[in-house]
Short mmCIF file of C-alpha atoms and ligand atoms in Angstrom, two decimals:
data_model
loop_
_atom_site.label_atom_id
_atom_site.label_comp_id
_atom_site.label_asym_id
_atom_site.label_seq_id
_atom_site.Cartn_x
_atom_site.Cartn_y
_atom_site.Cartn_z
CA UNK A 1146 -35.54 -109.49 -8.17
CA UNK A 1147 -35.50 -113.17 -7.40
CA UNK A 1148 -37.53 -114.69 -4.60
CA UNK A 1149 -36.37 -118.28 -4.78
CA UNK A 1150 -32.70 -119.06 -4.29
CA UNK A 1151 -32.19 -121.22 -7.46
CA UNK A 1152 -29.60 -123.92 -7.76
CA UNK A 1153 -27.28 -121.81 -9.77
CA UNK A 1154 -24.14 -122.65 -7.83
CA UNK A 1155 -24.95 -126.34 -7.66
CA UNK A 1156 -22.00 -128.56 -8.31
CA UNK A 1157 -22.36 -131.22 -10.99
CA UNK A 1158 -21.69 -134.74 -9.77
CA UNK A 1159 -19.66 -137.07 -11.98
CA UNK A 1160 -22.93 -138.76 -12.79
CA UNK A 1161 -24.47 -135.49 -13.83
CA UNK A 1162 -21.61 -134.84 -16.07
CA UNK A 1163 -21.65 -138.14 -17.83
CA UNK A 1164 -25.39 -137.91 -18.21
CA UNK A 1165 -24.86 -134.91 -20.53
CA UNK A 1166 -23.33 -137.29 -23.05
CA UNK A 1167 -19.88 -138.45 -24.15
CA UNK A 1168 -19.90 -136.31 -27.31
CA UNK A 1169 -20.33 -133.16 -25.36
CA UNK A 1170 -17.69 -134.06 -22.85
CA UNK A 1171 -15.21 -135.10 -25.46
CA UNK A 1172 -15.84 -131.80 -27.14
CA UNK A 1173 -15.23 -129.91 -24.01
CA UNK A 1174 -11.92 -131.68 -23.42
CA UNK A 1175 -10.82 -131.08 -26.93
CA UNK A 1176 -11.63 -127.47 -26.94
CA UNK A 1177 -9.59 -126.45 -23.87
CA UNK A 1178 -9.68 -122.92 -22.67
CA UNK A 1179 -9.02 -120.95 -25.87
CA UNK A 1180 -11.41 -122.78 -28.15
CA UNK A 1181 -10.57 -124.36 -31.49
CA UNK A 1182 -12.02 -122.00 -33.98
CA UNK A 1183 -13.75 -124.85 -35.79
CA UNK A 1184 -16.13 -123.93 -38.55
CA UNK A 1185 -16.57 -120.37 -37.52
CA UNK A 1186 -17.59 -117.62 -40.06
CA UNK A 1187 -14.81 -116.31 -42.20
CA UNK A 1188 -12.96 -113.02 -41.92
CA UNK A 1189 -10.85 -113.18 -38.77
CA UNK A 1190 -7.78 -111.55 -37.60
CA UNK A 1191 -4.89 -110.97 -39.89
CA UNK A 1192 -7.00 -110.77 -43.09
CA UNK A 1193 -6.87 -106.95 -43.05
CA UNK A 1194 -10.61 -106.72 -43.42
CA UNK A 1195 -13.19 -106.46 -40.59
CA UNK A 1196 -13.70 -109.21 -38.07
CA UNK A 1197 -16.96 -110.73 -39.20
CA UNK A 1198 -19.07 -112.11 -36.41
CA UNK A 1199 -22.37 -113.93 -36.58
CA UNK A 1200 -24.92 -113.32 -33.83
CA UNK A 1201 -27.71 -115.80 -33.43
CA UNK A 1202 -31.13 -114.69 -32.27
CA UNK A 1203 -34.79 -115.51 -32.91
CA UNK A 1204 -37.71 -113.22 -33.59
CA UNK A 1205 -37.56 -109.51 -32.71
CA UNK A 1206 -40.76 -108.01 -33.99
CA UNK A 1207 -40.15 -104.35 -33.23
CA UNK A 1208 -37.18 -104.04 -35.58
CA UNK A 1209 -34.98 -102.50 -32.77
CA UNK A 1210 -32.34 -105.17 -32.83
CA UNK A 1211 -31.79 -104.78 -36.57
CA UNK A 1212 -31.42 -101.11 -36.00
CA UNK A 1213 -28.90 -101.46 -33.18
CA UNK A 1214 -26.80 -103.90 -35.21
CA UNK A 1215 -26.69 -101.36 -38.00
CA UNK A 1216 -25.53 -98.65 -35.57
CA UNK A 1217 -22.84 -100.93 -34.11
CA UNK A 1218 -21.48 -101.78 -37.63
CA UNK A 1219 -21.40 -98.10 -38.52
CA UNK A 1220 -19.52 -97.23 -35.29
CA UNK A 1221 -17.02 -100.06 -35.92
CA UNK A 1222 -16.87 -99.64 -39.65
CA UNK A 1223 -13.85 -101.50 -41.09
CA UNK A 1224 -13.10 -103.23 -37.83
CA UNK A 1225 -15.99 -105.35 -36.86
CA UNK A 1226 -19.02 -106.44 -38.82
CA UNK A 1227 -21.97 -108.14 -37.07
CA UNK A 1228 -24.39 -110.29 -39.07
CA UNK A 1229 -27.61 -111.46 -37.50
CA UNK A 1230 -28.38 -115.07 -38.17
CA UNK A 1231 -32.18 -115.50 -37.71
CA UNK A 1232 -33.05 -118.52 -35.68
CA UNK A 1233 -36.40 -120.06 -34.86
CA UNK A 1234 -38.63 -117.96 -32.44
CA UNK A 1235 -39.52 -121.17 -30.61
CA UNK A 1236 -36.76 -121.45 -27.96
CA UNK A 1237 -36.84 -125.24 -28.08
CA UNK A 1238 -36.38 -125.34 -31.82
CA UNK A 1239 -33.64 -122.71 -31.58
CA UNK A 1240 -31.81 -124.82 -28.93
CA UNK A 1241 -32.07 -127.99 -30.98
CA UNK A 1242 -30.46 -126.24 -33.92
CA UNK A 1243 -27.58 -125.00 -31.76
CA UNK A 1244 -27.17 -128.42 -30.16
CA UNK A 1245 -26.90 -130.11 -33.57
CA UNK A 1246 -24.31 -127.62 -34.87
CA UNK A 1247 -22.16 -127.46 -31.76
CA UNK A 1248 -22.30 -131.21 -31.30
CA UNK A 1249 -20.90 -131.63 -34.79
CA UNK A 1250 -18.47 -128.66 -34.08
CA UNK A 1251 -19.67 -127.07 -37.25
CA UNK A 1252 -21.33 -123.74 -36.80
CA UNK A 1253 -20.89 -120.19 -37.99
CA UNK A 1254 -22.40 -118.74 -34.81
CA UNK A 1255 -19.88 -116.69 -32.77
CA UNK A 1256 -22.37 -115.16 -30.31
CA UNK A 1257 -25.56 -116.73 -29.11
CA UNK A 1258 -28.40 -114.44 -28.06
CA UNK A 1259 -29.83 -117.19 -26.00
CA UNK A 1260 -32.52 -118.18 -23.44
CA UNK A 1261 -31.90 -117.78 -19.72
CA UNK A 1262 -32.52 -121.53 -19.28
CA UNK A 1263 -29.58 -122.63 -21.47
CA UNK A 1264 -26.26 -121.80 -19.77
CA UNK A 1265 -25.91 -124.97 -17.69
CA UNK A 1266 -26.29 -127.20 -20.68
CA UNK A 1267 -24.24 -125.13 -23.02
CA UNK A 1268 -21.48 -124.79 -20.44
CA UNK A 1269 -21.47 -128.43 -19.38
CA UNK A 1270 -20.87 -129.39 -23.03
CA UNK A 1271 -18.05 -126.93 -23.46
CA UNK A 1272 -19.74 -124.91 -26.11
CA UNK A 1273 -19.59 -121.48 -24.52
CA UNK A 1274 -16.84 -119.44 -22.91
CA UNK A 1275 -16.53 -118.95 -19.17
CA UNK A 1276 -16.81 -115.14 -18.95
CA UNK A 1277 -15.57 -114.78 -15.38
CA UNK A 1278 -12.37 -112.93 -16.50
CA UNK A 1279 -14.07 -110.38 -18.65
CA UNK A 1280 -17.38 -110.06 -16.89
CA UNK A 1281 -15.94 -109.26 -13.50
CA UNK A 1282 -17.89 -109.34 -10.23
CA UNK A 1283 -17.91 -105.57 -10.06
CA UNK A 1284 -19.47 -105.50 -13.53
CA UNK A 1285 -21.92 -108.17 -12.58
CA UNK A 1286 -23.13 -106.03 -9.67
CA UNK A 1287 -24.64 -103.52 -12.16
CA UNK A 1288 -27.12 -106.12 -13.25
CA UNK A 1289 -30.31 -107.45 -11.73
CA UNK A 1290 -29.49 -110.42 -9.39
CA UNK A 1291 -32.05 -112.83 -10.96
CA UNK A 1292 -30.52 -113.02 -14.40
CA UNK A 1293 -27.01 -113.06 -13.00
CA UNK A 1294 -27.89 -115.94 -10.75
CA UNK A 1295 -29.31 -118.00 -13.64
CA UNK A 1296 -26.18 -117.45 -15.65
CA UNK A 1297 -23.98 -118.57 -12.83
CA UNK A 1298 -23.16 -122.29 -12.85
CA UNK A 1299 -20.48 -124.16 -10.93
CA UNK A 1300 -19.33 -120.81 -9.52
CA UNK A 1301 -18.56 -119.25 -12.99
CA UNK A 1302 -20.52 -116.75 -15.06
CA UNK A 1303 -21.35 -117.95 -18.62
CA UNK A 1304 -23.30 -115.06 -20.05
CA UNK A 1305 -24.10 -111.37 -19.90
CA UNK A 1306 -27.83 -110.53 -19.29
CA UNK A 1307 -29.31 -108.74 -22.22
CA UNK A 1308 -33.03 -108.30 -21.39
CA UNK A 1309 -35.11 -109.95 -18.77
CA UNK A 1310 -38.66 -111.39 -18.81
CA UNK A 1311 -41.37 -111.87 -16.31
CA UNK A 1312 -44.84 -113.23 -17.08
CA UNK A 1313 -47.49 -110.52 -16.76
CA UNK A 1314 -51.26 -110.16 -16.84
CA UNK A 1315 -52.36 -107.76 -19.60
CA UNK A 1316 -55.91 -106.43 -19.33
CA UNK A 1317 -58.14 -104.06 -21.27
CA UNK A 1318 -58.57 -100.98 -19.00
CA UNK A 1319 -61.32 -99.60 -21.22
CA UNK A 1320 -63.39 -102.82 -21.21
CA UNK A 1321 -63.07 -103.33 -17.43
CA UNK A 1322 -64.13 -99.79 -16.83
CA UNK A 1323 -67.17 -100.03 -19.07
CA UNK A 1324 -68.35 -103.00 -17.11
CA UNK A 1325 -67.78 -101.26 -13.85
CA UNK A 1326 -64.40 -102.69 -12.69
CA UNK A 1327 -61.85 -100.31 -11.27
CA UNK A 1328 -59.08 -102.77 -10.69
CA UNK A 1329 -57.69 -105.91 -12.38
CA UNK A 1330 -58.33 -109.32 -10.84
CA UNK A 1331 -56.16 -110.43 -7.99
CA UNK A 1332 -57.33 -114.10 -8.10
CA UNK A 1333 -57.95 -116.62 -10.81
CA UNK A 1334 -61.63 -116.77 -9.73
CA UNK A 1335 -62.02 -113.01 -10.03
CA UNK A 1336 -60.39 -113.13 -13.49
CA UNK A 1337 -62.95 -115.71 -14.48
CA UNK A 1338 -66.00 -113.87 -13.24
CA UNK A 1339 -64.85 -110.62 -14.78
CA UNK A 1340 -64.06 -112.25 -18.06
CA UNK A 1341 -67.49 -113.93 -18.16
CA UNK A 1342 -69.32 -110.62 -17.44
CA UNK A 1343 -67.23 -108.49 -19.83
CA UNK A 1344 -67.31 -110.91 -22.77
CA UNK A 1345 -71.14 -111.17 -22.47
CA UNK A 1346 -71.91 -107.56 -21.91
CA UNK A 1347 -69.52 -106.17 -24.53
CA UNK A 1348 -69.50 -108.95 -27.15
CA UNK A 1349 -65.81 -109.67 -26.85
CA UNK A 1350 -64.72 -113.03 -28.33
CA UNK A 1351 -62.38 -114.30 -25.67
CA UNK A 1352 -62.08 -113.84 -21.92
CA UNK A 1353 -58.43 -114.85 -21.48
CA UNK A 1354 -55.61 -116.06 -23.76
CA UNK A 1355 -52.19 -117.39 -22.83
CA UNK A 1356 -49.51 -119.82 -24.08
CA UNK A 1357 -50.55 -123.46 -23.71
CA UNK A 1358 -48.94 -125.11 -26.72
CA UNK A 1359 -46.58 -128.07 -26.35
CA UNK A 1360 -43.37 -126.07 -26.14
CA UNK A 1361 -41.24 -124.18 -23.61
CA UNK A 1362 -43.73 -121.31 -23.24
CA UNK A 1363 -46.37 -123.90 -22.23
CA UNK A 1364 -44.00 -124.80 -19.32
CA UNK A 1365 -43.61 -121.08 -18.33
CA UNK A 1366 -47.35 -120.57 -18.16
CA UNK A 1367 -48.13 -123.86 -16.39
CA UNK A 1368 -45.50 -123.16 -13.76
CA UNK A 1369 -47.14 -119.86 -12.98
CA UNK A 1370 -50.46 -121.68 -12.34
CA UNK A 1371 -48.59 -124.17 -10.10
CA UNK A 1372 -46.73 -121.54 -8.11
CA UNK A 1373 -49.82 -119.27 -7.65
CA UNK A 1374 -51.58 -122.39 -6.19
CA UNK A 1375 -48.75 -122.84 -3.63
CA UNK A 1376 -47.17 -125.75 -5.55
CA UNK A 1377 -43.89 -126.41 -7.25
CA UNK A 1378 -42.29 -128.75 -9.75
CA UNK A 1379 -39.11 -129.38 -7.76
CA UNK A 1380 -39.23 -128.63 -4.03
CA UNK A 1381 -36.58 -125.94 -4.44
CA UNK A 1382 -34.09 -125.47 -7.22
CA UNK A 1383 -31.40 -126.43 -4.76
CA UNK A 1384 -32.83 -129.93 -4.45
CA UNK A 1385 -33.64 -132.71 -6.68
CA UNK A 1386 -36.92 -133.50 -4.89
CA UNK A 1387 -39.84 -133.70 -7.33
CA UNK A 1388 -43.14 -132.42 -5.82
CA UNK A 1389 -45.26 -131.90 -8.90
CA UNK A 1390 -47.37 -134.85 -7.87
CA UNK A 1391 -48.54 -133.12 -4.70
CA UNK A 1392 -51.99 -131.54 -4.24
CA UNK A 1393 -51.05 -127.81 -4.70
CA UNK A 1394 -49.30 -128.55 -7.98
CA UNK A 1395 -52.27 -130.66 -9.20
CA UNK A 1396 -54.56 -127.81 -8.17
CA UNK A 1397 -52.36 -125.45 -10.29
CA UNK A 1398 -52.60 -127.68 -13.36
CA UNK A 1399 -56.43 -128.00 -12.74
CA UNK A 1400 -56.69 -124.17 -12.53
CA UNK A 1401 -55.10 -123.92 -15.97
CA UNK A 1402 -57.41 -126.52 -17.42
CA UNK A 1403 -60.44 -124.86 -15.80
CA UNK A 1404 -59.83 -121.71 -17.91
CA UNK A 1405 -60.85 -123.84 -20.92
CA UNK A 1406 -63.65 -125.86 -19.32
CA UNK A 1407 -65.25 -122.69 -17.94
CA UNK A 1408 -65.20 -121.13 -21.45
CA UNK A 1409 -63.07 -118.22 -20.26
CA UNK A 1410 -60.23 -119.24 -22.56
CA UNK A 1411 -60.76 -120.82 -25.97
CA UNK A 1412 -59.68 -124.47 -26.40
CA UNK A 1413 -57.23 -123.05 -29.01
CA UNK A 1414 -54.90 -121.81 -26.18
CA UNK A 1415 -53.61 -125.39 -26.20
CA UNK A 1416 -51.93 -124.48 -29.52
CA UNK A 1417 -51.01 -120.85 -28.66
CA UNK A 1418 -47.44 -119.59 -28.47
CA UNK A 1419 -46.54 -115.89 -28.04
CA UNK A 1420 -47.05 -114.87 -31.69
CA UNK A 1421 -50.67 -116.34 -31.61
CA UNK A 1422 -51.43 -114.40 -28.39
CA UNK A 1423 -50.52 -110.98 -29.82
CA UNK A 1424 -53.11 -110.59 -32.52
CA UNK A 1425 -55.91 -111.81 -30.26
CA UNK A 1426 -55.25 -109.46 -27.45
CA UNK A 1427 -53.84 -106.43 -29.29
CA UNK A 1428 -56.37 -107.00 -32.06
CA UNK A 1429 -59.16 -106.41 -29.51
CA UNK A 1430 -60.41 -110.02 -29.32
CA UNK A 1431 -59.70 -110.71 -25.66
CA UNK A 1432 -60.21 -109.06 -22.28
CA UNK A 1433 -57.13 -110.56 -20.60
CA UNK A 1434 -53.84 -112.11 -21.73
CA UNK A 1435 -50.83 -113.57 -20.16
CA UNK A 1436 -47.56 -112.60 -21.96
CA UNK A 1437 -44.03 -111.23 -21.53
CA UNK A 1438 -43.33 -107.46 -21.50
CA UNK A 1439 -42.37 -107.29 -25.22
CA UNK A 1440 -45.99 -107.46 -26.29
CA UNK A 1441 -46.58 -104.01 -24.97
CA UNK A 1442 -44.08 -102.66 -27.43
CA UNK A 1443 -46.23 -104.01 -30.34
CA UNK A 1444 -49.39 -102.23 -29.38
CA UNK A 1445 -49.08 -99.42 -31.86
CA UNK A 1446 -48.67 -101.92 -34.70
CA UNK A 1447 -52.21 -103.10 -33.95
CA UNK A 1448 -53.63 -99.62 -33.38
CA UNK A 1449 -54.32 -100.27 -29.75
CA UNK A 1450 -53.80 -97.23 -27.61
CA UNK A 1451 -51.45 -97.49 -24.62
CA UNK A 1452 -54.30 -96.07 -22.48
CA UNK A 1453 -56.40 -99.18 -23.20
CA UNK A 1454 -53.76 -101.54 -21.85
CA UNK A 1455 -53.33 -102.24 -18.16
CA UNK A 1456 -50.66 -104.44 -16.57
CA UNK A 1457 -50.95 -106.49 -13.39
CA UNK A 1458 -49.13 -109.29 -11.65
CA UNK A 1459 -50.20 -112.92 -12.41
CA UNK A 1460 -53.37 -113.75 -10.36
CA UNK A 1461 -53.37 -116.27 -7.55
CA UNK A 1462 -55.64 -118.92 -6.00
CA UNK A 1463 -56.76 -118.03 -2.46
CA UNK A 1464 -54.10 -116.24 -0.43
CA UNK A 1465 -51.08 -117.44 -2.29
CA UNK A 1466 -48.41 -114.97 -3.53
CA UNK A 1467 -48.12 -113.97 -7.17
CA UNK A 1468 -45.49 -115.55 -9.22
CA UNK A 1469 -43.95 -115.00 -12.59
CA UNK A 1470 -41.66 -117.24 -14.60
CA UNK A 1471 -38.19 -115.69 -14.97
CA UNK A 1472 -37.48 -115.54 -18.60
CA UNK A 1473 -34.99 -113.46 -20.57
CA UNK A 1474 -32.23 -113.56 -23.14
CA UNK A 1475 -28.56 -113.23 -22.77
CA UNK A 1476 -25.34 -113.28 -24.66
CA UNK A 1477 -23.20 -116.44 -24.68
CA UNK A 1478 -19.88 -116.52 -26.64
CA UNK A 1479 -19.06 -119.61 -28.68
CA UNK A 1480 -16.07 -121.53 -27.37
CA UNK A 1481 -15.59 -122.68 -30.96
CA UNK A 1482 -14.81 -119.23 -32.33
CA UNK A 1483 -11.34 -117.69 -32.90
CA UNK A 1484 -9.99 -115.44 -30.21
CA UNK A 1485 -10.32 -112.34 -32.40
CA UNK A 1486 -14.01 -113.12 -32.93
CA UNK A 1487 -14.59 -113.78 -29.27
CA UNK A 1488 -13.06 -110.41 -28.46
CA UNK A 1489 -15.18 -108.61 -31.09
CA UNK A 1490 -18.31 -110.54 -29.76
CA UNK A 1491 -17.56 -109.11 -26.30
CA UNK A 1492 -17.34 -105.60 -27.74
CA UNK A 1493 -20.81 -106.18 -29.24
CA UNK A 1494 -22.16 -107.35 -25.88
CA UNK A 1495 -20.75 -104.34 -24.19
CA UNK A 1496 -22.47 -102.12 -26.80
CA UNK A 1497 -25.79 -103.91 -26.44
CA UNK A 1498 -25.78 -103.87 -22.65
CA UNK A 1499 -24.64 -100.25 -22.32
CA UNK A 1500 -27.19 -98.04 -20.43
CA UNK A 1501 -27.99 -96.13 -23.67
CA UNK A 1502 -28.69 -99.15 -25.71
CA UNK A 1503 -30.56 -101.08 -23.06
CA UNK A 1504 -32.66 -97.96 -22.76
CA UNK A 1505 -33.28 -97.83 -26.47
CA UNK A 1506 -34.19 -101.45 -26.55
CA UNK A 1507 -36.66 -100.90 -23.74
CA UNK A 1508 -38.31 -97.78 -25.24
CA UNK A 1509 -38.44 -98.89 -28.81
CA UNK A 1510 -38.80 -102.66 -28.39
CA UNK A 1511 -40.50 -102.97 -25.00
CA UNK A 1512 -37.90 -105.18 -23.52
CA UNK A 1513 -37.15 -105.03 -19.78
CA UNK A 1514 -33.54 -103.85 -19.08
CA UNK A 1515 -31.11 -105.98 -17.10
CA UNK A 1516 -29.16 -103.00 -15.61
CA UNK A 1517 -30.53 -102.25 -12.11
CA UNK A 1518 -29.96 -98.53 -12.33
CA UNK A 1519 -32.31 -98.22 -15.21
CA UNK A 1520 -35.19 -99.06 -12.93
CA UNK A 1521 -34.68 -95.63 -11.34
CA UNK A 1522 -34.63 -93.76 -14.68
CA UNK A 1523 -37.72 -91.60 -14.72
CA UNK A 1524 -37.94 -91.20 -18.47
CA UNK A 1525 -37.79 -95.00 -18.84
CA UNK A 1526 -40.31 -95.78 -16.20
CA UNK A 1527 -42.57 -93.20 -17.82
CA UNK A 1528 -42.23 -94.62 -21.32
CA UNK A 1529 -42.10 -98.34 -20.50
CA UNK A 1530 -45.07 -99.12 -18.31
CA UNK A 1531 -44.07 -102.80 -17.98
CA UNK A 1532 -41.16 -101.67 -15.87
CA UNK A 1533 -43.60 -100.27 -13.34
CA UNK A 1534 -45.25 -103.71 -12.89
CA UNK A 1535 -42.88 -104.21 -10.06
CA UNK A 1536 -44.93 -106.87 -8.20
CA UNK A 1537 -44.48 -109.12 -11.26
CA UNK A 1538 -40.79 -108.23 -11.72
CA UNK A 1539 -39.99 -108.85 -8.07
CA UNK A 1540 -41.81 -112.20 -7.87
CA UNK A 1541 -39.96 -114.07 -10.61
CA UNK A 1542 -39.13 -117.80 -10.11
CA UNK A 1543 -36.44 -119.55 -12.10
CA UNK A 1544 -36.90 -122.79 -14.05
CA UNK A 1545 -34.46 -125.49 -12.86
CA UNK A 1546 -30.87 -124.64 -13.61
CA UNK A 1547 -29.69 -128.01 -14.75
CA UNK A 1548 -27.69 -129.61 -17.54
CA UNK A 1549 -30.65 -131.89 -18.18
CA UNK A 1550 -33.25 -129.18 -18.07
CA UNK A 1551 -34.25 -129.68 -21.70
CA UNK A 1552 -35.17 -133.34 -21.01
CA UNK A 1553 -37.25 -132.25 -18.09
CA UNK A 1554 -38.91 -129.55 -20.15
CA UNK A 1555 -39.95 -132.00 -22.91
CA UNK A 1556 -41.79 -134.09 -20.37
CA UNK A 1557 -43.41 -131.07 -18.80
CA UNK A 1558 -44.48 -129.69 -22.19
CA UNK A 1559 -46.23 -132.98 -22.99
CA UNK A 1560 -48.12 -133.46 -19.67
CA UNK A 1561 -49.20 -129.85 -19.28
CA UNK A 1562 -50.42 -129.76 -22.86
CA UNK A 1563 -52.30 -133.11 -22.41
CA UNK A 1564 -54.01 -131.74 -19.39
CA UNK A 1565 -54.93 -128.46 -21.09
CA UNK A 1566 -56.32 -130.37 -24.07
CA UNK A 1567 -58.29 -132.58 -21.71
CA UNK A 1568 -56.78 -135.87 -22.98
CA UNK A 1569 -55.56 -136.50 -19.43
CA UNK A 1570 -56.82 -135.26 -16.10
CA UNK A 1571 -54.61 -132.80 -14.20
CA UNK A 1572 -53.96 -135.48 -11.62
CA UNK A 1573 -52.90 -138.06 -14.22
CA UNK A 1574 -50.59 -135.40 -15.80
CA UNK A 1575 -49.06 -134.62 -12.42
CA UNK A 1576 -48.56 -138.29 -11.45
CA UNK A 1577 -46.93 -139.09 -14.80
CA UNK A 1578 -44.65 -136.10 -14.54
CA UNK A 1579 -43.77 -136.96 -10.98
CA UNK A 1580 -42.47 -140.37 -12.21
CA UNK A 1581 -40.80 -139.04 -15.29
CA UNK A 1582 -38.92 -136.16 -13.67
CA UNK A 1583 -37.82 -138.39 -10.81
CA UNK A 1584 -36.51 -140.85 -13.40
CA UNK A 1585 -34.57 -138.18 -15.33
CA UNK A 1586 -32.91 -136.92 -12.15
CA UNK A 1587 -32.05 -140.47 -11.03
CA UNK A 1588 -30.57 -141.32 -14.41
CA UNK A 1589 -28.51 -138.13 -14.29
CA UNK A 1590 -27.18 -139.03 -10.90
CA UNK A 1591 -26.44 -142.69 -11.67
CA UNK A 1592 -25.00 -142.21 -15.17
C1 GLC B 1923 -39.60 -115.86 -23.50
C2 GLC B 1923 -38.68 -116.00 -22.37
C3 GLC B 1923 -37.92 -117.28 -22.33
C4 GLC B 1923 -38.91 -118.39 -22.42
C5 GLC B 1923 -39.74 -118.25 -23.75
C6 GLC B 1923 -40.77 -119.32 -23.79
O1 GLC B 1923 -38.87 -115.62 -24.70
O2 GLC B 1923 -37.84 -114.88 -22.26
O3 GLC B 1923 -37.14 -117.37 -21.18
O4 GLC B 1923 -38.17 -119.64 -22.47
O5 GLC B 1923 -40.41 -116.97 -23.69
O6 GLC B 1923 -41.55 -119.28 -24.95
#
């Protein structure tokens, strides 16, 4: 599914390692292979009762995860009991929380339902288990290559893919048809002119909404504008060469800003995350939206009929190729938990990533499966239309796989958001970012 190679197998230099911070490294050394069991939730082996494990995850609006946890607990009654610890829906805030707890070696989390961008940083700090022994290569082959690649770091596998994400263009089929359009836009210019015509003719409040807030999602959206303009942030994820200051990337950032200056998107998109996008599009107040596949699963909650919603790949400028940010959530086992809890956590992972349950999660929740075979399942393809948006799913690009990705992301969040708000020009934002990212990488190498 991946187009770009990614730097998943990149070796960390000593400088890179030290850059992560002494606390993390000391922690890693202390923990050793088996983990120390520090501060984990109570009820382990030997107590006679069930093994209690705490699974961390953010928002799941369809209710399917809660249902699956219930089913697992029922099946394993008396042996394993999973409790869901609700974490912030904003991936950055969620990560900060984990970082604070794991740095202090005081957490009740046994299993992290975590973002696809986290493994390098979690692994480099010694906070999660290397799963290479349990999650063997033959098992890995059952999963989509993109998520597997982004969970592979220093030649080891650190997580099991749960569901995958690709940015998609949502459009209102009914509104397009009424204004005489048969097909969704292929280019950003087409999107603009269609949005202008449809909003005017049919009195719809917004042309296009997407995620432009100063947070991780803002990075995902901005990167799509950059890639679909032929640019990039790093030259390739195998290199440390920063290219965000070059003309195609500037053009990408400018294309994003032009959605607001042209009036196609409201200025408020500079404060939008995913939860703000849903009520606007599904509530009938926008012609187009960019979001992840899960939003489709919420349509019925808003009384929007599936027949009203169309899905398309992310538009492009000129003749460039479409591109979607690779997102997704995976399971990482805490290295701080007791062995019995780690074993129980792996059982829960196997349950969640079984074909039946990935299927349930896709049909009821709208989440894209990570098991390749499910993309041939006719019932699933029929019931989950996002799975048929194959141009989007096959053109995903990873964000940098790096132990200092979160530092890089914070800078990107700031600059992309400043440009979208208009407090900086796209060129200024790109120039600043060029310097800042180069500095972060240099510090990482020299530390
Ligand atoms: C989705 C993606 C995740 C991304 C986040 C940004 O949850 O799966 O990878 O970081 O959105 O908001």
